[in-house]
Coordinates of C-alpha atoms and ligand atoms in Angstrom, one line a residue:
M1 CA -31.8 43.5 -7.1
A2 CA -32.1 39.7 -6.7
N3 CA -31.9 38.3 -10.9
M4 CA -33.3 35.3 -10.0
S5 CA -36.8 34.2 -8.4
P6 CA -37.0 30.3 -6.3
M7 CA -39.7 28.4 -8.4
F8 CA -41.0 24.8 -7.5
V9 CA -41.3 23.1 -11.2
R10 CA -43.4 19.7 -11.7
L11 CA -40.6 18.0 -13.6
S12 CA -42.3 14.6 -13.3
G13 CA -42.0 13.1 -17.2
Q14 CA -39.9 16.1 -18.5
T15 CA -36.6 15.6 -20.2
V16 CA -33.6 17.0 -19.1
L17 CA -30.4 17.3 -21.3
L18 CA -28.0 16.6 -19.0
V19 CA -24.0 17.2 -20.6
G20 CA -21.2 15.5 -18.8
A21 CA -20.7 12.6 -16.3
G22 CA -18.3 13.5 -13.6
L23 CA -18.9 14.0 -10.1
V24 CA -20.5 16.7 -10.5
A25 CA -23.1 15.9 -13.2
R26 CA -23.5 12.9 -10.6
R27 CA -24.6 15.0 -8.2
K28 CA -27.1 17.2 -10.3
A29 CA -28.1 14.1 -11.8
Q30 CA -29.2 12.4 -9.0
A31 CA -31.4 15.7 -7.3
L32 CA -33.2 15.5 -10.9
V33 CA -33.9 12.0 -10.5
R34 CA -35.3 12.3 -7.1
G35 CA -37.6 15.4 -8.6
G36 CA -39.3 13.0 -11.0
A37 CA -37.1 14.4 -14.5
I38 CA -36.4 12.0 -17.4
L39 CA -32.7 12.4 -18.2
K40 CA -30.4 11.9 -21.3
I41 CA -26.8 12.3 -20.6
V42 CA -24.2 13.0 -23.0
A43 CA -21.1 12.4 -22.5
P44 CA -18.1 9.7 -23.5
H45 CA -17.8 8.5 -20.9
I46 CA -20.5 7.7 -18.0
S47 CA -19.8 5.2 -14.8
E48 CA -22.0 2.3 -14.1
D49 CA -23.5 4.6 -11.2
I50 CA -24.9 7.2 -12.8
C51 CA -26.0 4.6 -15.5
E52 CA -28.3 3.4 -12.2
L53 CA -29.8 5.7 -11.1
S54 CA -32.8 5.9 -13.2
A55 CA -34.3 3.4 -15.6
D56 CA -36.0 5.7 -17.6
S57 CA -33.1 7.7 -18.6
S58 CA -31.1 7.8 -22.0
F59 CA -27.4 7.1 -22.8
H60 CA -25.0 8.8 -25.5
Y61 CA -21.6 8.2 -25.3
E62 CA -20.1 10.6 -27.4
P63 CA -19.0 14.1 -27.1
Y64 CA -22.4 16.8 -27.1
Q65 CA -23.5 18.0 -30.7
T66 CA -26.0 20.4 -30.9
A67 CA -28.2 16.9 -32.6
H68 CA -28.3 16.1 -28.9
M69 CA -31.1 19.1 -28.1
T70 CA -34.1 18.0 -29.6
N71 CA -37.2 16.2 -27.4
V72 CA -35.8 18.6 -24.4
S73 CA -37.1 20.8 -21.8
W74 CA -34.6 21.2 -19.9
V75 CA -30.9 22.0 -20.6
V76 CA -27.5 21.6 -18.0
A77 CA -24.1 21.3 -18.6
A78 CA -21.8 20.2 -15.8
T79 CA -18.4 19.5 -18.3
D80 CA -15.0 21.1 -17.3
D81 CA -14.7 21.9 -21.1
Q82 CA -16.1 25.7 -21.1
Q83 CA -16.2 25.3 -25.1
V84 CA -18.3 22.7 -24.6
N85 CA -20.1 24.8 -21.9
M86 CA -20.5 27.7 -23.9
Q87 CA -21.6 25.7 -27.0
V88 CA -24.4 24.0 -24.9
Y89 CA -25.5 27.5 -23.9
Q90 CA -25.9 29.2 -26.9
D91 CA -27.8 26.3 -28.5
A92 CA -30.4 26.3 -25.8
I93 CA -31.0 30.2 -25.8
A94 CA -31.1 29.4 -29.8
R95 CA -34.2 27.0 -28.9
N96 CA -35.0 29.1 -26.0
L97 CA -34.7 26.5 -23.4
P98 CA -33.8 27.1 -19.7
V99 CA -30.5 26.1 -19.4
N100 CA -28.1 25.5 -16.4
I101 CA -24.5 25.6 -16.4
V102 CA -23.3 24.3 -13.5
D103 CA -20.8 27.3 -11.9
R104 CA -21.4 29.6 -14.4
A105 CA -24.3 32.1 -13.1
D106 CA -23.7 33.9 -16.0
L107 CA -24.3 31.5 -18.8
S108 CA -27.5 30.0 -16.3
T109 CA -31.6 31.2 -16.4
F110 CA -32.3 28.8 -14.2
T111 CA -29.4 27.4 -11.2
L112 CA -30.8 23.9 -9.0
P113 CA -30.9 25.1 -5.3
S114 CA -29.7 23.4 -2.7
V115 CA -33.0 21.4 -1.4
I116 CA -34.2 20.0 2.0
H117 CA -36.8 16.9 1.3
R118 CA -39.2 17.1 4.0
D119 CA -41.3 15.8 1.8
P120 CA -44.1 16.6 0.7
M121 CA -42.0 20.0 2.2
L122 CA -39.4 20.6 -0.3
I123 CA -37.1 23.7 1.3
A124 CA -35.0 24.8 -1.3
V125 CA -31.5 27.4 -0.5
G126 CA -30.0 29.2 -3.3
S127 CA -26.4 31.5 -3.2
G128 CA -27.8 33.5 -6.5
G129 CA -24.7 32.3 -7.7
A130 CA -22.0 34.1 -5.4
S131 CA -20.9 30.6 -3.3
P132 CA -22.6 27.3 -3.2
V133 CA -20.8 26.5 -0.3
L134 CA -22.5 29.1 1.3
A135 CA -25.9 27.4 0.2
R136 CA -24.7 24.3 1.5
A137 CA -23.4 26.0 5.0
V138 CA -27.2 27.5 5.3
R139 CA -29.0 24.1 4.1
G140 CA -26.7 22.2 6.8
R141 CA -28.5 24.6 9.4
I142 CA -31.9 24.6 8.3
E143 CA -31.1 20.8 7.9
A144 CA -30.2 20.5 12.2
A145 CA -33.4 23.1 12.8
I146 CA -36.3 21.5 11.4
P147 CA -36.9 17.8 12.3
A148 CA -36.4 15.5 10.2
S149 CA -40.7 14.4 11.0
F150 CA -41.6 17.8 9.5
G151 CA -42.6 16.2 6.7
D152 CA -44.8 13.8 8.4
L153 CA -46.5 16.6 10.4
A154 CA -46.9 18.4 6.7
E155 CA -48.2 14.2 6.0
L156 CA -50.6 15.2 8.9
M157 CA -52.2 18.1 8.0
S158 CA -52.7 17.8 4.3
R159 CA -55.0 14.5 6.3
F160 CA -56.8 16.7 8.1
R161 CA -57.0 19.9 6.1
Q162 CA -60.3 19.4 4.4
Q163 CA -62.5 18.2 7.6
V164 CA -61.0 21.3 9.2
K165 CA -62.5 22.9 6.2
N166 CA -65.8 21.2 6.9
T167 CA -65.8 22.3 10.6
I168 CA -64.4 25.5 11.2
T169 CA -66.0 28.3 8.8
S170 CA -63.8 31.2 9.8
L171 CA -60.4 31.7 7.9
D172 CA -59.4 33.5 11.1
D173 CA -60.4 30.7 13.6
R174 CA -58.9 27.7 11.2
R175 CA -55.3 29.5 10.9
R176 CA -55.8 29.9 14.6
L177 CA -55.8 26.1 14.8
W178 CA -52.9 25.6 11.9
Q179 CA -51.0 28.0 14.1
N180 CA -51.1 25.7 17.1
V181 CA -51.0 22.5 15.1
V182 CA -47.2 24.1 14.0
D183 CA -46.5 25.6 17.4
G184 CA -48.0 23.0 19.9
P185 CA -48.3 19.6 20.9
V186 CA -49.7 17.9 17.8
A187 CA -46.8 19.1 16.1
E188 CA -44.4 17.9 19.1
A189 CA -46.0 15.0 19.5
V190 CA -45.3 14.1 15.5
F191 CA -41.5 15.1 16.3
S192 CA -41.0 12.9 19.1
G193 CA -42.5 10.0 16.9
N194 CA -45.9 9.6 18.5
P195 CA -48.2 9.4 15.5
Q196 CA -51.1 8.6 17.2
V197 CA -51.1 10.9 19.9
A198 CA -50.8 13.8 17.5
E199 CA -53.9 12.6 16.0
R200 CA -55.7 12.8 18.8
L201 CA -54.8 15.7 19.7
L202 CA -55.3 17.1 16.7
Q203 CA -59.0 15.7 17.1
E204 CA -59.4 17.5 20.1
Q205 CA -57.8 20.6 19.3
I206 CA -60.6 20.8 15.8
E207 CA -63.2 19.9 18.2
A208 CA -62.5 23.0 20.8
A209 CA -61.7 25.1 17.9
K210 CA -65.7 24.6 16.9
D211 CA -66.9 25.0 20.2
Q212 CA -64.6 27.9 21.1
T213 CA -63.0 26.3 24.4
T214 CA -59.2 27.1 24.9
A215 CA -57.2 24.0 24.7
V216 CA -54.9 23.0 27.1
G217 CA -51.4 23.9 26.4
E218 CA -48.2 21.7 27.5
V219 CA -45.0 21.7 30.1
F220 CA -41.2 21.2 28.9
L221 CA -39.2 19.7 31.0
V222 CA -35.6 20.1 29.4
G223 CA -32.4 19.9 30.6
A224 CA -30.3 22.8 29.8
G225 CA -27.1 21.3 30.3
P226 CA -24.3 22.3 32.9
G227 CA -24.1 25.8 31.4
D228 CA -22.1 26.5 28.2
P229 CA -25.4 27.5 26.0
D230 CA -23.2 25.1 23.1
L231 CA -24.2 22.3 25.0
L232 CA -27.9 22.6 24.1
T233 CA -29.8 19.5 22.4
I234 CA -31.7 20.6 19.6
K235 CA -34.3 20.1 20.8
A236 CA -34.3 22.0 23.8
I237 CA -33.3 25.4 21.5
R238 CA -36.4 24.7 19.3
L239 CA -38.6 24.2 23.2
M240 CA -37.2 27.2 24.2
Q241 CA -38.2 29.6 21.1
L242 CA -41.2 28.1 21.4
A243 CA -42.6 28.5 25.4
D244 CA -44.8 31.2 26.6
V245 CA -43.8 30.9 29.7
V246 CA -40.3 30.3 31.3
L247 CA -39.7 28.7 34.9
Y248 CA -36.1 28.2 35.8
D249 CA -33.6 28.2 38.7
N250 CA -30.2 29.5 39.8
L251 CA -28.3 26.5 37.4
V252 CA -29.4 28.1 34.2
S253 CA -27.5 31.0 32.9
D254 CA -27.9 34.0 32.0
A255 CA -26.8 33.1 28.4
I256 CA -28.9 30.4 28.2
M257 CA -32.0 32.6 29.6
D258 CA -31.6 34.2 26.7
L259 CA -32.3 32.1 24.1
T260 CA -35.2 31.7 25.2
R261 CA -38.6 33.8 23.4
A262 CA -37.8 37.5 24.5
D263 CA -41.3 37.7 25.3
A264 CA -42.0 34.7 27.0
E265 CA -43.0 35.6 30.7
R266 CA -40.4 34.6 33.3
V267 CA -41.1 33.0 36.3
Y268 CA -38.3 32.5 38.9
V269 CA -38.2 29.4 41.3
G270 CA -35.5 28.7 42.8
K271 CA -33.2 30.0 46.1
R272 CA -31.6 33.1 46.0
A273 CA -29.1 33.7 49.2
S274 CA -31.9 35.9 50.8
K275 CA -35.2 33.6 49.6
H276 CA -36.0 30.4 49.8
A277 CA -36.6 28.0 46.8
M278 CA -40.1 27.7 46.1
P279 CA -41.4 24.1 47.4
Q280 CA -42.2 21.5 44.8
Q281 CA -45.5 21.4 44.8
Q282 CA -46.0 24.9 44.4
I283 CA -44.0 24.3 41.5
S284 CA -45.7 21.5 39.7
Q285 CA -49.3 23.2 40.7
L286 CA -47.6 26.4 38.5
L287 CA -46.2 24.4 35.7
A288 CA -50.2 22.8 35.6
D289 CA -52.1 26.1 35.7
Y290 CA -50.3 27.7 33.2
A291 CA -50.5 24.5 31.1
Q292 CA -54.1 24.5 31.8
K293 CA -54.5 28.3 30.5
G294 CA -53.3 26.9 27.0
K295 CA -50.2 28.2 27.7
R296 CA -46.7 26.6 27.0
V297 CA -44.5 26.0 29.5
L298 CA -40.6 25.4 30.0
R299 CA -39.6 23.6 32.3
L300 CA -35.1 24.4 32.7
K301 CA -33.2 22.5 34.7
G302 CA -29.8 22.4 35.3
G303 CA -27.9 19.7 33.4
D304 CA -30.5 16.9 32.9
P305 CA -34.2 17.0 34.9
F306 CA -33.6 13.2 35.7
I307 CA -30.3 13.4 37.4
F308 CA -31.1 15.0 40.6
G309 CA -33.0 17.3 39.0
R310 CA -36.2 16.5 40.8
G311 CA -37.5 16.2 36.9
G312 CA -39.4 13.1 38.2
E313 CA -41.5 14.7 41.0
E314 CA -42.4 18.1 39.1
I315 CA -44.1 16.0 36.5
E316 CA -45.8 13.5 38.8
L317 CA -48.9 16.0 39.1
L318 CA -48.9 16.4 35.3
A319 CA -49.4 13.1 34.6
E320 CA -52.0 13.0 37.0
A321 CA -53.8 15.5 35.6
K322 CA -53.7 14.5 32.0
I323 CA -52.0 17.1 30.5
P324 CA -49.3 16.5 28.1
F325 CA -45.9 17.1 28.8
Q326 CA -42.2 15.9 27.5
V327 CA -39.3 15.6 28.6
V328 CA -35.8 16.8 27.0
P329 CA -32.4 15.0 27.8
G330 CA -29.6 17.6 28.9
I331 CA -26.0 16.6 29.8
T332 CA -25.4 16.4 33.5
A333 CA -22.7 18.0 34.9
A334 CA -20.7 15.4 35.0
A335 CA -20.6 15.0 31.8
G336 CA -20.1 18.1 31.0
C337 CA -17.5 19.0 33.8
G338 CA -15.4 15.6 32.9
A339 CA -15.1 16.6 29.2
Y340 CA -14.1 20.3 29.7
A341 CA -12.0 19.2 33.0
G342 CA -10.2 16.6 30.6
I343 CA -11.1 13.9 32.8
P344 CA -12.3 10.9 31.7
L345 CA -14.8 9.3 33.6
T346 CA -14.3 5.6 32.7
H347 CA -10.8 4.2 31.6
R348 CA -10.0 0.9 30.5
D349 CA -7.0 1.2 32.8
C350 CA -8.7 2.2 35.7
A351 CA -12.1 2.7 35.9
H352 CA -14.7 0.3 34.6
S353 CA -18.0 2.1 36.1
V354 CA -18.9 5.5 37.3
R355 CA -21.0 6.4 39.9
F356 CA -23.7 9.5 40.3
I357 CA -24.3 10.1 44.1
T358 CA -25.4 13.3 45.9
G359 CA -23.3 14.5 48.4
H360 CA -26.4 16.6 50.0
L361 CA -27.0 13.4 53.0
A362 CA -23.2 14.2 53.3
R363 CA -24.3 17.1 55.1
D364 CA -27.0 15.9 57.0
G365 CA -25.0 13.0 58.8
S366 CA -27.3 10.4 57.1
E367 CA -25.2 7.3 55.8
L368 CA -23.7 7.0 52.6
P369 CA -22.6 3.5 51.2
W370 CA -19.0 4.3 52.1
Q371 CA -18.0 0.5 51.7
E372 CA -19.3 0.6 48.2
L373 CA -17.8 4.1 47.4
V374 CA -14.3 2.8 48.4
Q375 CA -13.8 -0.4 45.7
P376 CA -11.1 0.1 43.6
Q377 CA -11.7 0.9 39.6
Q378 CA -14.5 2.8 39.9
T379 CA -15.4 6.4 39.4
I380 CA -16.8 8.5 42.1
V381 CA -18.6 11.4 41.6
F382 CA -20.4 14.0 43.7
Y383 CA -23.5 16.3 42.7
M384 CA -23.5 19.2 45.7
G385 CA -20.9 17.5 47.8
L386 CA -18.9 20.8 48.3
L387 CA -20.1 22.0 52.0
G388 CA -20.2 18.3 52.9
L389 CA -16.5 17.5 51.5
S390 CA -14.8 17.7 54.9
N391 CA -17.6 14.5 56.3
I392 CA -16.7 12.7 53.0
V393 CA -13.2 12.8 52.6
E394 CA -13.1 11.6 56.1
R395 CA -15.7 9.1 55.8
L396 CA -13.8 7.3 52.8
Q397 CA -10.9 7.2 54.5
Q398 CA -11.9 5.7 57.4
H399 CA -13.2 3.1 54.8
G400 CA -10.1 2.9 53.2
L401 CA -8.8 5.3 50.9
P402 CA -5.6 6.1 51.2
A403 CA -4.1 9.7 51.6
D404 CA -3.3 10.2 48.3
Y405 CA -6.4 9.1 46.3
P406 CA -6.8 11.6 43.7
I407 CA -10.0 14.4 43.9
A408 CA -10.9 17.2 41.5
L409 CA -13.2 19.7 42.2
V410 CA -14.9 21.5 39.1
E411 CA -16.8 25.1 40.0
K412 CA -18.4 26.1 37.4
G413 CA -17.9 23.6 35.3
T414 CA -18.0 24.3 31.0
L415 CA -18.6 28.3 31.4
P416 CA -15.8 30.5 30.5
Q417 CA -15.2 30.9 34.6
Q418 CA -14.8 27.2 35.3
R419 CA -12.3 26.3 37.3
V420 CA -10.3 22.8 38.9
V421 CA -9.1 22.0 41.6
V422 CA -6.8 19.0 41.6
G423 CA -5.6 17.3 45.1
T424 CA -6.1 14.1 47.0
L425 CA -8.3 13.1 49.9
G426 CA -5.2 14.3 52.3
T427 CA -5.0 17.5 50.9
I428 CA -8.2 19.0 48.7
C429 CA -10.2 20.0 51.9
D430 CA -7.3 22.9 52.5
E431 CA -7.5 23.5 49.1
V432 CA -11.1 24.3 49.1
T433 CA -10.5 27.1 51.9
L434 CA -7.1 28.6 50.3
Q435 CA -8.6 28.7 46.6
Q436 CA -12.5 29.8 48.3
V437 CA -13.7 27.3 45.7
R438 CA -17.5 28.2 45.4
G439 CA -20.8 27.0 43.8
P440 CA -21.8 25.0 41.7
T441 CA -19.3 22.3 42.1
L442 CA -18.7 18.7 41.3
I443 CA -16.4 16.9 42.8
I444 CA -14.5 13.8 40.7
M445 CA -13.1 10.6 43.1
G446 CA -10.9 8.1 41.2
Q447 CA -7.9 7.4 39.1
V448 CA -9.3 9.1 36.3
V449 CA -8.2 12.5 37.6
T450 CA -4.5 11.8 37.2
K451 CA -5.7 12.0 33.4
R452 CA -6.1 15.4 33.0
D453 CA -2.3 16.5 33.2
K454 CA -2.6 14.9 29.4
L455 CA -5.9 15.3 28.3
K456 CA -6.8 18.9 29.7
W457 CA -8.1 21.6 27.2
F458 CA -10.6 23.6 27.8
D459 CA -9.1 26.0 30.7
A460 CA -5.5 26.3 28.5
A461 CA -8.4 28.1 25.8
N462 CA -9.1 30.6 28.5
Ligands
SAH1 N1 -29.7 18.5 37.1 C1 -28.7 18.8 37.5 C2 -27.7 18.3 38.8 C3 -28.6 19.3 39.7 S1 -27.7 19.1 41.4 C4 -27.5 17.7 36.5 O1 -27.6 17.0 35.6 O2 -26.6 18.0 36.0 C5 -26.7 20.7 41.8 C6 -25.4 19.4 41.5 O3 -25.4 19.9 40.3 C7 -24.6 21.0 41.5 O4 -24.6 21.0 43.4 C8 -23.6 20.7 41.5 O5 -22.6 19.5 41.7 C9 -24.0 20.0 40.3 N2 -24.0 21.0 39.1 C10 -24.2 21.5 38.7 N3 -24.4 22.5 37.3 C11 -22.9 22.7 37.7 C12 -21.6 22.9 37.0 N4 -21.5 24.1 35.4 N5 -20.2 23.1 37.2 C13 -20.1 22.4 38.2 N6 -21.2 21.2 39.0 C14 -22.4 21.5 38.3

């Protein structure tokens, strides 16, 4: 059974005796001042930066004596002298004052938690004296999981609290409304820095709740990155945990799908060997239909949704129908494959620019701007280029690139199965046949490819 219980204390105006003025004491002083406390600091030496923390505090440049424990409400000791700590503890207990001896859970009637500030909301973490390092690690995770703008949401909700109380009489309805606010477009609008939109949406939801109509949902167009789930953004993960419906396709790995809500409805809209892909128009319509039913819809895209992802096409219809949506960038295949293959896409020695180009066109005989692609000092990245590779190689050589021009193919980049096949314009097609390279594969061309010899790190780990 735990022997501590968290509580929030109104510290403002209360005096806290702080014995000690070292680094640890300084951290405690900072936290206490932030909580509104007036400090009475006792230590033979007190550095100026502690003195600057608060104008209300008083300073006693001398060793601790029992007489210091008058007119204080709380006691904290952070000295490295165990005798002094023990004296402070005994004096406080004798006076029935709550006391905290830093790093001595056994000599403390309270502890100061690690605090995540989302003012007016506060989140406190304590390890029950087991390990402050552990509490800080947990705090780090919470910091990352709860957007910094959560406080803005708390502020908005408190501003509308009375209005909602007046308009919606049923407690259940009110609870449902607030739940939708926290999980839905209102919160998302706050987090993405659109307070006016948030306020308008909240007004609409209050109206809808009053008339018992269904409020419209929202669509999240999210880049899932190249495959390694660790490369998802914090925002992507948050929205993945939120969505009621997920529309996904081939480029999204199972490991990533596992991070969506377990009870979410999954709709496959990609290409499988036997089946054709769902036409784009139909996908857009599906997104709109689900959202209009009030669902939060996640459209997960491999890489970045706006880089060869048709993301723009999919949300056009939503924009026309005034359905709220958000776009979350992802790590595009070029960035992911470059990093995990040890091939920097630009380099001061040999590549001053990088160009992303679709190889799709090379397959159906359309022309690419070959003359531009053979210019020196650049890196060319072909997406969807594997099937058209022989054509690409041939045309680049016709336009003047030498047969020994470096080229790398990255298959299933960033995934544990990643393979990198390095060659030259002259050899790469034979390599592809020999090594049976399959998709998804990214093609990187240029002198930067040669840097891989020295910089590769990921294959080695596999
Ligand atoms: N929106 C995606 C690209 C979609 S086009 C993005 O930003 O990455 C599909 C092409 O992307 C594939 O044909 C392949 O060239 C490339 N690709 C996507 N994921 C890849 C991966 N993990 N490894 C190698 N290439 C990848």
